[in-house]
Amino acid sequence: MAQTIQFWKKGDFAASFGLFVNVLTDFLVMISLLIGVVGMPTEFVYKQIVPGFGFAVLISGIIFAYFAYKLAKKTGRKDVTALPSGSSSPGIFLIVFVIMLPLYQQTHDAAFTTTVAVIWGFIEAAILFLGAFLGETIRKIVPRTVLLAALAGLAFVFLGMNPMLQSFEMPIVAFVALIIIFMNWLSKHPILKKIPTGLLLIVVGTAIAWIAGYQNPADVTAALKSFGFNPPLLHLNGFGDSLSAALPYLLTAVPLGLANYIFNLENVEAAAVSGDEYKTRDVMLANGFSTLVGGLCGNPFPVTVYVGHAGWKEVGAGLGYSIASSVAIFLLSIFSLMGLLLAVVPIAAIVPMLVFIAIVTGHQVVKESPKFEAPAIFVCFFPWVANWALVAVNNALSAAGMSVGAGDNQVSSLALHNAGLFYDGLVALGNGAPISSVLWGCIAVFTIRNTPIGGIIAAVLASALTFIGAIHTSTIGLAQTTAMPFVWGYLLIAAFLAYKLYVNKKDNIGPVTE
């Protein structure tokens, strides 16, 4: 008898809203940066970039739902959860500030600037295409503890801290949402079982916000004014003319492409730990394809697997949430109504769902990792915490019209150091966090296991990546002055581990397994 696949489950409702808000938040940040910081015309952003972005998310969401459908048919299981998908958050900031802002300031040509950024995005897609066939091998080489811990570090600071800070800005709404989540998703004894928790959060939170006066009817009216139909269209003109202008920026695509690649690997591994074993190659090709099609439709921002699979599985999500959230994003993008939902529903009623995802992601690595490898989990967290703090500090300075440097309207890193903020350390530890968190995790785990050869390889690789500026520096470049101490530092780590390898062989000391 053929297995009946359930396309929509009770848990899909909450998961679709949670994933939708996660992607929508990045979407709104991207739009505000392009219009408010870069200075691009609002009409251009909403007619070209926004529909292309929504279309890319739609494609990836449908493909991931199809992968889940195939897995459910193959295994006969009813608890298969689709991978979540959305935009690459680091990619948004990097593309805007490294490429689009300086180029638009020079040319004041939105179409030309976007085309150059799209070419940059194609490099991202190419890295995913090329790396698709190496993914399974890398997953076997890199310890599971490291992949899960690096992902948990990202979830803790960007899915946990930011939503928690937003929650504490509107405690009357958010605290109610948090306690409902604790009772219904973390506790085994939920309340109001017949009402989907996601719906309960939204209804209760929205009601409290409107009663308390947090929501403004004028915002709803203003959001409706942006309404317009802007379907995604192919934008194929100008690629040849823009290629020469794009060349100086293409090298910067490599480290982000590698980071995005590793991020996808981590999420595939997290799904496998939860019981959903997806083919790494298929996932990489799907993201590369979605990014490529989005680029052809005018969107320069890459698509990736989102963190949170374990959390959405925990609430009972299946296939439907992936399609529902991506369709919602697509519809809002082609009708230019991204702000309407947030004008009606307070963000503080929904972002606690992301706090839940951060908690579950962290719990997953603790639960699935051997106890003796637990110290490595916290090693993986440090680069992500530094990355989050670096972004926060830079954004705060930028809001004040300042930056770090030695000129006018600038504050020196020495002054920050004297004030107790080790800014140079933040720059070094925070830049390249997706890659350095994995490398440091490997060094720690292989050392704990007493298998130095793995740590040596990780340290030498880290040295090479630092030498080219892929990690620990804010710009790409060979043998930068600020990078060389880290290059030598990693080689010293490799030397000490080589000595440990010699001692192990000399004294016949084997690996630690528990």
CSV table of N, CA and C in Angstrom, one decimal, residues 5 29 49 52 67 78-79 151 176 187 193 209 234 255 258 287-288 361 467 502:
chain,number,residue,atom,x,y,z
A,5,ILE,N,1.5,10.9,1.7
A,5,ILE,CA,2.3,12.0,2.2
A,5,ILE,C,1.4,13.1,2.7
A,29,VAL,N,15.7,44.5,6.2
A,29,VAL,CA,17.1,45.1,6.4
A,29,VAL,C,17.7,45.4,5.1
A,49,ILE,N,14.9,44.6,-7.7
A,49,ILE,CA,15.7,43.7,-6.7
A,49,ILE,C,14.7,42.9,-5.8
A,52,GLY,N,13.0,39.8,-7.6
A,52,GLY,CA,14.0,38.8,-7.8
A,52,GLY,C,14.4,38.1,-6.6
A,67,PHE,N,12.3,17.9,-1.8
A,67,PHE,CA,13.3,17.0,-1.2
A,67,PHE,C,12.7,16.3,0.0
A,78,LYS,N,6.5,9.6,8.5
A,78,LYS,CA,5.5,10.7,8.5
A,78,LYS,C,6.0,12.0,9.2
A,79,ASP,N,7.3,11.9,9.8
A,79,ASP,CA,7.8,13.0,10.5
A,79,ASP,C,8.9,13.7,9.8
A,151,LEU,N,27.2,26.0,14.1
A,151,LEU,CA,25.8,26.4,13.7
A,151,LEU,C,25.1,26.9,15.0
A,176,VAL,N,4.8,37.4,27.2
A,176,VAL,CA,3.7,36.5,27.1
A,176,VAL,C,4.0,35.4,26.0
A,187,SER,N,8.0,22.6,27.4
A,187,SER,CA,7.4,21.7,28.4
A,187,SER,C,6.6,20.6,27.7
A,193,LYS,N,-4.3,23.0,24.0
A,193,LYS,CA,-3.7,22.1,23.0
A,193,LYS,C,-4.4,22.1,21.7
A,209,ALA,N,-0.6,44.1,22.0
A,209,ALA,CA,0.1,45.2,21.4
A,209,ALA,C,-0.9,46.3,21.0
A,234,LEU,N,13.3,39.0,-16.2
A,234,LEU,CA,14.7,38.7,-16.6
A,234,LEU,C,15.3,40.1,-16.8
A,255,PRO,N,35.6,34.3,0.0
A,255,PRO,CA,35.5,33.9,1.4
A,255,PRO,C,34.0,33.8,1.8
A,258,LEU,N,32.7,30.5,0.5
A,258,LEU,CA,33.2,29.4,1.3
A,258,LEU,C,32.4,29.4,2.6
A,287,ASN,N,20.5,25.5,-3.9
A,287,ASN,CA,20.8,26.8,-3.5
A,287,ASN,C,21.5,27.6,-4.6
A,288,GLY,N,22.5,26.9,-5.2
A,288,GLY,CA,23.2,27.6,-6.3
A,288,GLY,C,22.2,27.9,-7.5
A,361,THR,N,18.6,24.7,18.8
A,361,THR,CA,19.9,24.4,18.1
A,361,THR,C,21.0,24.2,19.1
A,467,PHE,N,46.5,34.0,5.3
A,467,PHE,CA,47.5,34.6,4.4
A,467,PHE,C,46.8,35.3,3.3
A,502,TYR,N,54.5,13.3,17.4
A,502,TYR,CA,55.7,12.5,17.6
A,502,TYR,C,55.7,11.8,19.0
